[in-house]
Amino acid sequence: NAGVTQTPKFQVLKTGQSMTLQCAQDMNHNSMYWYRQDPGMGLRLIYYSASEGTTDKGEVPNGYNVSRLNKREFSLRLESAAPSQTSVYFCASSEEGGFAQDTQYFGPGTRLTVL
Amino acid sequence: AQKVTQAQTEISVVEKEDVTLDCVYETRDTTYYLFWYKQPPSGELVFLIRRNSFDEQNEISGRYSWNFQKSTSSFNFTITASQVVDSAVYFCALDSSGSARQLTFGSGTQLTVLP
């Protein structure tokens, strides 16, 4: 039981390049999330998927797209990377969909640098 | 709107001292959940505790204890007899039952325990 896994762990991009961050969970959770963590700002929600087939914007969705490929996988795509997207990206999952009592479990994070 | 404030940016203590991390939250919802997460130097986010708005009973788990007070909108976390391994960034987070389902994080408190 690996929990939530993310690939890659580190990535350096040039401005304008695109890339996809991958996330998978093996806990049979319904909901999945993408956050970014910037220094001094805690974590901010980019997108979330309450259940397979649905996605919704979070606090900071601009410049990102997501795909809930199946129940296990939730990917985050940067179409044209910008230096402002330099951050640590965390994927998370929780058991139920749309309920506040769920505990979110996090992956190890992806450290992305955009030059 | 939801907001979580962790006024202590950094705390430094000597091993075996007790330390309390403060968390103050704002929400208009009557049903909400509060969380504490730990982020050690390795970078992953580790879930510590979840509390719902209807349960103000304080909890002790080993060296950890939590003090939830609705009257002051606070959810403080105390480590008794701190150890070097407790050194980490600690995040308080809030999740409400509102339509915009998301976990709102505070900016975190960096705890350093010196030997």
PDB file of C-alpha atoms in Angstrom:
ATOM      1  CA  ASN A   1       0.000   0.000   0.000  1.00  0.00           C
ATOM      2  CA  ALA A   2       1.981   2.992  -1.310  1.00  0.00           C
ATOM      3  CA  GLY A   3      -0.664   5.627  -0.484  1.00  0.00           C
ATOM      4  CA  VAL A   4      -0.341   8.643  -2.770  1.00  0.00           C
ATOM      5  CA  THR A   5       2.526   8.670  -5.249  1.00  0.00           C
ATOM      6  CA  GLN A   6       3.719  11.516  -7.455  1.00  0.00           C
ATOM      7  CA  THR A   7       6.059  11.698 -10.423  1.00  0.00           C
ATOM      8  CA  PRO A   8       8.458  13.278 -11.031  1.00  0.00           C
ATOM      9  CA  LYS A   9      10.021  14.355  -7.735  1.00  0.00           C
ATOM     10  CA  PHE A  10      11.988  17.174  -9.306  1.00  0.00           C
ATOM     11  CA  GLN A  11      11.650  19.025 -12.610  1.00  0.00           C
ATOM     12  CA  VAL A  12      13.267  22.035 -14.227  1.00  0.00           C
ATOM     13  CA  LEU A  13      11.491  23.690 -17.146  1.00  0.00           C
ATOM     14  CA  LYS A  14      12.161  26.655 -19.356  1.00  0.00           C
ATOM     15  CA  THR A  15       9.524  29.346 -19.707  1.00  0.00           C
ATOM     16  CA  GLY A  16       6.926  28.266 -22.245  1.00  0.00           C
ATOM     17  CA  GLN A  17       7.542  24.553 -21.962  1.00  0.00           C
ATOM     18  CA  SER A  18       4.742  22.209 -21.024  1.00  0.00           C
ATOM     19  CA  MET A  19       4.652  19.241 -18.709  1.00  0.00           C
ATOM     20  CA  THR A  20       2.288  16.956 -16.826  1.00  0.00           C
ATOM     21  CA  LEU A  21       2.595  16.039 -13.181  1.00  0.00           C
ATOM     22  CA  GLN A  22       1.285  12.583 -12.401  1.00  0.00           C
ATOM     23  CA  CYS A  23      -0.488  11.460  -9.245  1.00  0.00           C
ATOM     24  CA  ALA A  24      -1.879   8.068  -8.283  1.00  0.00           C
ATOM     25  CA  GLN A  25      -3.445   6.662  -5.133  1.00  0.00           C
ATOM     26  CA  ASP A  26      -4.070   3.070  -4.148  1.00  0.00           C
ATOM     27  CA  MET A  27      -6.452   3.689  -1.246  1.00  0.00           C
ATOM     28  CA  ASN A  28      -9.632   3.503  -3.372  1.00  0.00           C
ATOM     29  CA  HIS A  29     -10.368   7.124  -2.514  1.00  0.00           C
ATOM     30  CA  ASN A  30     -13.020   9.032  -4.407  1.00  0.00           C
ATOM     31  CA  SER A  31     -11.621  12.548  -4.122  1.00  0.00           C
ATOM     32  CA  MET A  32      -8.274  13.872  -5.307  1.00  0.00           C
ATOM     33  CA  TYR A  33      -6.632  17.290  -5.097  1.00  0.00           C
ATOM     34  CA  TRP A  34      -3.737  19.340  -6.397  1.00  0.00           C
ATOM     35  CA  TYR A  35      -2.101  21.990  -4.197  1.00  0.00           C
ATOM     36  CA  ARG A  36       0.870  24.249  -4.590  1.00  0.00           C
ATOM     37  CA  GLN A  37       3.098  25.300  -1.722  1.00  0.00           C
ATOM     38  CA  ASP A  38       4.964  28.583  -1.867  1.00  0.00           C
ATOM     39  CA  PRO A  39       7.250  29.948   0.851  1.00  0.00           C
ATOM     40  CA  GLY A  40       5.353  31.657   3.646  1.00  0.00           C
ATOM     41  CA  MET A  41       1.945  30.982   2.101  1.00  0.00           C
ATOM     42  CA  GLY A  42       1.029  27.482   3.170  1.00  0.00           C
ATOM     43  CA  LEU A  43      -0.738  25.281   0.630  1.00  0.00           C
ATOM     44  CA  ARG A  44      -3.264  26.571  -1.860  1.00  0.00           C
ATOM     45  CA  LEU A  45      -5.728  24.438  -3.780  1.00  0.00           C
ATOM     46  CA  ILE A  46      -5.342  24.459  -7.563  1.00  0.00           C
ATOM     47  CA  TYR A  47      -7.981  21.932  -8.655  1.00  0.00           C
ATOM     48  CA  TYR A  48      -9.849  19.082  -7.121  1.00  0.00           C
ATOM     49  CA  SER A  49     -11.902  16.117  -8.264  1.00  0.00           C
ATOM     50  CA  ALA A  50     -14.677  15.102  -5.895  1.00  0.00           C
ATOM     51  CA  SER A  51     -15.266  11.884  -7.789  1.00  0.00           C
ATOM     52  CA  GLU A  52     -14.230  10.137 -10.982  1.00  0.00           C
ATOM     53  CA  GLY A  53     -15.360  12.165 -13.984  1.00  0.00           C
ATOM     54  CA  THR A  54     -15.638  15.503 -12.196  1.00  0.00           C
ATOM     55  CA  THR A  55     -13.161  18.328 -11.673  1.00  0.00           C
ATOM     56  CA  ASP A  56     -13.510  21.760 -10.091  1.00  0.00           C
ATOM     57  CA  LYS A  57     -11.365  24.842  -9.736  1.00  0.00           C
ATOM     58  CA  GLY A  58      -9.785  25.702  -6.456  1.00  0.00           C
ATOM     59  CA  GLU A  59      -8.230  28.933  -5.254  1.00  0.00           C
ATOM     60  CA  VAL A  60      -5.478  29.300  -7.881  1.00  0.00           C
ATOM     61  CA  PRO A  61      -6.426  27.445 -11.113  1.00  0.00           C
ATOM     62  CA  ASN A  62      -5.047  29.862 -13.713  1.00  0.00           C
ATOM     63  CA  GLY A  63      -2.344  28.368 -15.922  1.00  0.00           C
ATOM     64  CA  TYR A  64      -3.238  24.780 -15.065  1.00  0.00           C
ATOM     65  CA  ASN A  65      -5.433  21.993 -16.387  1.00  0.00           C
ATOM     66  CA  VAL A  66      -6.301  18.682 -14.808  1.00  0.00           C
ATOM     67  CA  SER A  67      -7.504  15.275 -15.889  1.00  0.00           C
ATOM     68  CA  ARG A  68      -9.094  12.649 -13.693  1.00  0.00           C
ATOM     69  CA  LEU A  69      -7.998   9.707 -15.796  1.00  0.00           C
ATOM     70  CA  ASN A  70      -9.714   7.104 -13.639  1.00  0.00           C
ATOM     71  CA  LYS A  71     -10.410   6.614  -9.956  1.00  0.00           C
ATOM     72  CA  ARG A  72      -6.723   6.132  -9.163  1.00  0.00           C
ATOM     73  CA  GLU A  73      -5.074   8.850 -11.226  1.00  0.00           C
ATOM     74  CA  PHE A  74      -5.278  12.638 -11.301  1.00  0.00           C
ATOM     75  CA  SER A  75      -2.848  14.596 -13.450  1.00  0.00           C
ATOM     76  CA  LEU A  76      -1.936  18.287 -13.484  1.00  0.00           C
ATOM     77  CA  ARG A  77      -0.780  19.925 -16.699  1.00  0.00           C
ATOM     78  CA  LEU A  78       1.095  23.141 -17.240  1.00  0.00           C
ATOM     79  CA  GLU A  79       0.558  24.125 -20.878  1.00  0.00           C
ATOM     80  CA  SER A  80       3.018  27.013 -20.975  1.00  0.00           C
ATOM     81  CA  ALA A  81       5.117  27.193 -17.850  1.00  0.00           C
ATOM     82  CA  ALA A  82       5.908  30.553 -16.279  1.00  0.00           C
ATOM     83  CA  PRO A  83       8.437  31.451 -13.556  1.00  0.00           C
ATOM     84  CA  SER A  84       5.485  32.223 -11.235  1.00  0.00           C
ATOM     85  CA  GLN A  85       4.667  28.529 -11.323  1.00  0.00           C
ATOM     86  CA  THR A  86       7.904  27.638  -9.593  1.00  0.00           C
ATOM     87  CA  SER A  87       6.628  25.854  -6.510  1.00  0.00           C
ATOM     88  CA  VAL A  88       6.253  22.552  -4.742  1.00  0.00           C
ATOM     89  CA  TYR A  89       3.187  20.669  -5.933  1.00  0.00           C
ATOM     90  CA  PHE A  90       1.320  18.249  -3.731  1.00  0.00           C
ATOM     91  CA  CYS A  91      -1.338  15.769  -4.690  1.00  0.00           C
ATOM     92  CA  ALA A  92      -3.787  14.517  -2.067  1.00  0.00           C
ATOM     93  CA  SER A  93      -6.705  12.143  -1.835  1.00  0.00           C
ATOM     94  CA  SER A  94      -9.604  11.541   0.536  1.00  0.00           C
ATOM     95  CA  GLU A  95     -12.105   8.762   0.912  1.00  0.00           C
ATOM     96  CA  GLU A  96     -15.462  10.403   0.302  1.00  0.00           C
ATOM     97  CA  GLY A  97     -16.470  13.056  -2.181  1.00  0.00           C
ATOM     98  CA  GLY A  98     -17.532  16.503  -1.104  1.00  0.00           C
ATOM     99  CA  PHE A  99     -17.699  15.991   2.628  1.00  0.00           C
ATOM    100  CA  ALA A 100     -15.863  18.229   5.031  1.00  0.00           C
ATOM    101  CA  GLN A 101     -15.007  15.500   7.476  1.00  0.00           C
ATOM    102  CA  ASP A 102     -12.647  13.734   5.094  1.00  0.00           C
ATOM    103  CA  THR A 103      -9.008  13.579   5.951  1.00  0.00           C
ATOM    104  CA  GLN A 104      -6.766  14.330   3.022  1.00  0.00           C
ATOM    105  CA  TYR A 105      -3.621  12.241   2.627  1.00  0.00           C
ATOM    106  CA  PHE A 106      -0.748  13.774   0.736  1.00  0.00           C
ATOM    107  CA  GLY A 107       1.860  12.572  -1.695  1.00  0.00           C
ATOM    108  CA  PRO A 108       5.586  13.360  -1.317  1.00  0.00           C
ATOM    109  CA  GLY A 109       5.445  16.425  -3.569  1.00  0.00           C
ATOM    110  CA  THR A 110       7.037  17.551  -6.850  1.00  0.00           C
ATOM    111  CA  ARG A 111       9.534  20.377  -6.753  1.00  0.00           C
ATOM    112  CA  LEU A 112       9.193  22.374  -9.988  1.00  0.00           C
ATOM    113  CA  THR A 113      11.473  25.162 -11.105  1.00  0.00           C
ATOM    114  CA  VAL A 114      10.651  27.283 -14.138  1.00  0.00           C
ATOM    115  CA  LEU A 115      13.565  29.284 -15.512  1.00  0.00           C
TER     116      LEU A 115
ATOM    117  CA  ALA B   1     -14.600  32.998   3.269  1.00  0.00           C
ATOM    118  CA  GLN B   2     -12.342  30.794   5.303  1.00  0.00           C
ATOM    119  CA  LYS B   3      -9.114  31.866   6.868  1.00  0.00           C
ATOM    120  CA  VAL B   4      -6.509  30.226   9.081  1.00  0.00           C
ATOM    121  CA  THR B   5      -3.903  32.277  10.907  1.00  0.00           C
ATOM    122  CA  GLN B   6      -0.745  30.882  12.410  1.00  0.00           C
ATOM    123  CA  ALA B   7       0.864  33.971  13.879  1.00  0.00           C
ATOM    124  CA  GLN B   8       4.033  32.188  14.975  1.00  0.00           C
ATOM    125  CA  THR B   9       6.291  31.962  11.953  1.00  0.00           C
ATOM    126  CA  GLU B  10       9.194  30.304  13.752  1.00  0.00           C
ATOM    127  CA  ILE B  11       9.639  28.828  17.218  1.00  0.00           C
ATOM    128  CA  SER B  12      12.856  27.507  18.690  1.00  0.00           C
ATOM    129  CA  VAL B  13      12.981  25.473  21.898  1.00  0.00           C
ATOM    130  CA  VAL B  14      15.484  23.324  23.690  1.00  0.00           C
ATOM    131  CA  GLU B  15      14.840  19.604  23.850  1.00  0.00           C
ATOM    132  CA  LYS B  16      12.452  18.517  26.629  1.00  0.00           C
ATOM    133  CA  GLU B  17      10.706  21.868  26.761  1.00  0.00           C
ATOM    134  CA  ASP B  18       6.975  22.053  26.144  1.00  0.00           C
ATOM    135  CA  VAL B  19       5.831  24.098  23.164  1.00  0.00           C
ATOM    136  CA  THR B  20       2.420  25.297  21.999  1.00  0.00           C
ATOM    137  CA  LEU B  21       1.615  26.156  18.396  1.00  0.00           C
ATOM    138  CA  ASP B  22      -1.233  28.579  17.934  1.00  0.00           C
ATOM    139  CA  CYS B  23      -3.968  28.430  15.309  1.00  0.00           C
ATOM    140  CA  VAL B  24      -6.873  30.843  14.893  1.00  0.00           C
ATOM    141  CA  TYR B  25      -9.525  30.263  12.249  1.00  0.00           C
ATOM    142  CA  GLU B  26     -12.391  32.124  10.635  1.00  0.00           C
ATOM    143  CA  THR B  27     -15.460  30.612   9.029  1.00  0.00           C
ATOM    144  CA  ARG B  28     -19.137  31.418   8.708  1.00  0.00           C
ATOM    145  CA  ASP B  29     -20.109  27.767   8.616  1.00  0.00           C
ATOM    146  CA  THR B  30     -21.496  26.064  11.693  1.00  0.00           C
ATOM    147  CA  THR B  31     -20.139  22.693  10.605  1.00  0.00           C
ATOM    148  CA  TYR B  32     -16.429  22.531   9.949  1.00  0.00           C
ATOM    149  CA  TYR B  33     -13.365  20.428  10.582  1.00  0.00           C
ATOM    150  CA  LEU B  34      -9.927  21.391  11.775  1.00  0.00           C
ATOM    151  CA  PHE B  35      -6.699  19.577  11.057  1.00  0.00           C
ATOM    152  CA  TRP B  36      -3.048  19.639  11.982  1.00  0.00           C
ATOM    153  CA  TYR B  37      -0.386  18.400   9.588  1.00  0.00           C
ATOM    154  CA  LYS B  38       3.347  18.032  10.109  1.00  0.00           C
ATOM    155  CA  GLN B  39       5.905  18.625   7.367  1.00  0.00           C
ATOM    156  CA  PRO B  40       9.348  17.319   8.380  1.00  0.00           C
ATOM    157  CA  PRO B  41      12.500  18.363   6.516  1.00  0.00           C
ATOM    158  CA  SER B  42      11.986  15.496   4.087  1.00  0.00           C
ATOM    159  CA  GLY B  43       9.011  17.434   2.708  1.00  0.00           C
ATOM    160  CA  GLU B  44       6.035  15.121   2.964  1.00  0.00           C
ATOM    161  CA  LEU B  45       2.860  16.163   4.767  1.00  0.00           C
ATOM    162  CA  VAL B  46       1.853  13.932   7.636  1.00  0.00           C
ATOM    163  CA  PHE B  47      -1.677  14.003   9.021  1.00  0.00           C
ATOM    164  CA  LEU B  48      -1.761  14.410  12.830  1.00  0.00           C
ATOM    165  CA  ILE B  49      -5.320  15.066  13.949  1.00  0.00           C
ATOM    166  CA  ARG B  50      -8.837  15.999  12.834  1.00  0.00           C
ATOM    167  CA  ARG B  51     -11.476  17.699  14.976  1.00  0.00           C
ATOM    168  CA  ASN B  52     -15.072  18.592  14.106  1.00  0.00           C
ATOM    169  CA  SER B  53     -16.887  21.733  15.211  1.00  0.00           C
ATOM    170  CA  PHE B  54     -19.288  19.825  17.439  1.00  0.00           C
ATOM    171  CA  ASP B  55     -16.642  18.233  19.567  1.00  0.00           C
ATOM    172  CA  GLU B  56     -14.725  20.592  21.827  1.00  0.00           C
ATOM    173  CA  GLN B  57     -13.287  17.828  23.942  1.00  0.00           C
ATOM    174  CA  ASN B  58      -9.567  18.234  24.080  1.00  0.00           C
ATOM    175  CA  GLU B  59      -7.404  15.316  23.179  1.00  0.00           C
ATOM    176  CA  ILE B  60      -4.092  13.918  24.286  1.00  0.00           C
ATOM    177  CA  SER B  61      -2.117  11.441  22.258  1.00  0.00           C
ATOM    178  CA  GLY B  62       1.233  10.574  23.749  1.00  0.00           C
ATOM    179  CA  ARG B  63       3.285  13.773  23.847  1.00  0.00           C
ATOM    180  CA  TYR B  64       0.767  15.627  21.674  1.00  0.00           C
ATOM    181  CA  SER B  65      -2.314  17.443  22.900  1.00  0.00           C
ATOM    182  CA  TRP B  66      -4.836  19.712  21.253  1.00  0.00           C
ATOM    183  CA  ASN B  67      -6.939  22.513  22.727  1.00  0.00           C
ATOM    184  CA  PHE B  68     -10.032  23.391  20.675  1.00  0.00           C
ATOM    185  CA  GLN B  69     -12.016  26.435  21.825  1.00  0.00           C
ATOM    186  CA  LYS B  70     -14.926  27.625  19.659  1.00  0.00           C
ATOM    187  CA  SER B  71     -15.410  30.726  21.801  1.00  0.00           C
ATOM    188  CA  THR B  72     -12.037  32.052  20.678  1.00  0.00           C
ATOM    189  CA  SER B  73     -11.906  30.220  17.305  1.00  0.00           C
ATOM    190  CA  SER B  74      -8.671  28.590  18.264  1.00  0.00           C
ATOM    191  CA  PHE B  75      -7.240  25.116  17.778  1.00  0.00           C
ATOM    192  CA  ASN B  76      -3.855  25.037  19.486  1.00  0.00           C
ATOM    193  CA  PHE B  77      -1.372  22.188  19.464  1.00  0.00           C
ATOM    194  CA  THR B  78       1.033  21.387  22.293  1.00  0.00           C
ATOM    195  CA  ILE B  79       4.050  19.118  22.258  1.00  0.00           C
ATOM    196  CA  THR B  80       5.171  18.014  25.705  1.00  0.00           C
ATOM    197  CA  ALA B  81       8.817  17.199  26.351  1.00  0.00           C
ATOM    198  CA  SER B  82       9.844  18.119  22.823  1.00  0.00           C
ATOM    199  CA  GLN B  83      12.403  16.063  20.921  1.00  0.00           C
ATOM    200  CA  VAL B  84      14.746  16.906  18.069  1.00  0.00           C
ATOM    201  CA  VAL B  85      12.634  14.714  15.770  1.00  0.00           C
ATOM    202  CA  ASP B  86       9.709  17.079  16.350  1.00  0.00           C
ATOM    203  CA  SER B  87      11.517  19.717  14.291  1.00  0.00           C
ATOM    204  CA  ALA B  88       9.243  20.413  11.331  1.00  0.00           C
ATOM    205  CA  VAL B  89       6.779  22.867   9.875  1.00  0.00           C
ATOM    206  CA  TYR B  90       3.345  22.434  11.386  1.00  0.00           C
ATOM    207  CA  PHE B  91       0.246  23.437   9.463  1.00  0.00           C
ATOM    208  CA  CYS B  92      -3.224  24.065  10.796  1.00  0.00           C
ATOM    209  CA  ALA B  93      -6.035  23.646   8.245  1.00  0.00           C
ATOM    210  CA  LEU B  94      -9.775  24.227   8.055  1.00  0.00           C
ATOM    211  CA  ASP B  95     -12.429  22.460   6.009  1.00  0.00           C
ATOM    212  CA  SER B  96     -16.032  23.627   6.053  1.00  0.00           C
ATOM    213  CA  SER B  97     -19.245  22.146   4.759  1.00  0.00           C
ATOM    214  CA  GLY B  98     -19.715  24.964   2.310  1.00  0.00           C
ATOM    215  CA  SER B  99     -20.196  24.402  -1.382  1.00  0.00           C
ATOM    216  CA  ALA B 100     -16.607  25.259  -2.234  1.00  0.00           C
ATOM    217  CA  ARG B 101     -15.000  22.137  -0.896  1.00  0.00           C
ATOM    218  CA  GLN B 102     -11.423  22.864  -0.059  1.00  0.00           C
ATOM    219  CA  LEU B 103      -8.920  22.648   2.722  1.00  0.00           C
ATOM    220  CA  THR B 104      -7.648  26.079   3.774  1.00  0.00           C
ATOM    221  CA  PHE B 105      -4.168  26.023   5.258  1.00  0.00           C
ATOM    222  CA  GLY B 106      -2.427  28.430   7.552  1.00  0.00           C
ATOM    223  CA  SER B 107       1.023  29.625   6.563  1.00  0.00           C
ATOM    224  CA  GLY B 108       2.708  27.192   8.925  1.00  0.00           C
ATOM    225  CA  THR B 109       4.953  27.392  11.993  1.00  0.00           C
ATOM    226  CA  GLN B 110       8.554  26.270  11.713  1.00  0.00           C
ATOM    227  CA  LEU B 111       9.449  24.470  14.946  1.00  0.00           C
ATOM    228  CA  THR B 112      13.110  23.867  15.692  1.00  0.00           C
ATOM    229  CA  VAL B 113      14.007  21.722  18.672  1.00  0.00           C
ATOM    230  CA  LEU B 114      17.617  22.137  19.699  1.00  0.00           C
ATOM    231  CA  PRO B 115      19.539  19.357  21.429  1.00  0.00           C
TER     232      PRO B 115
END
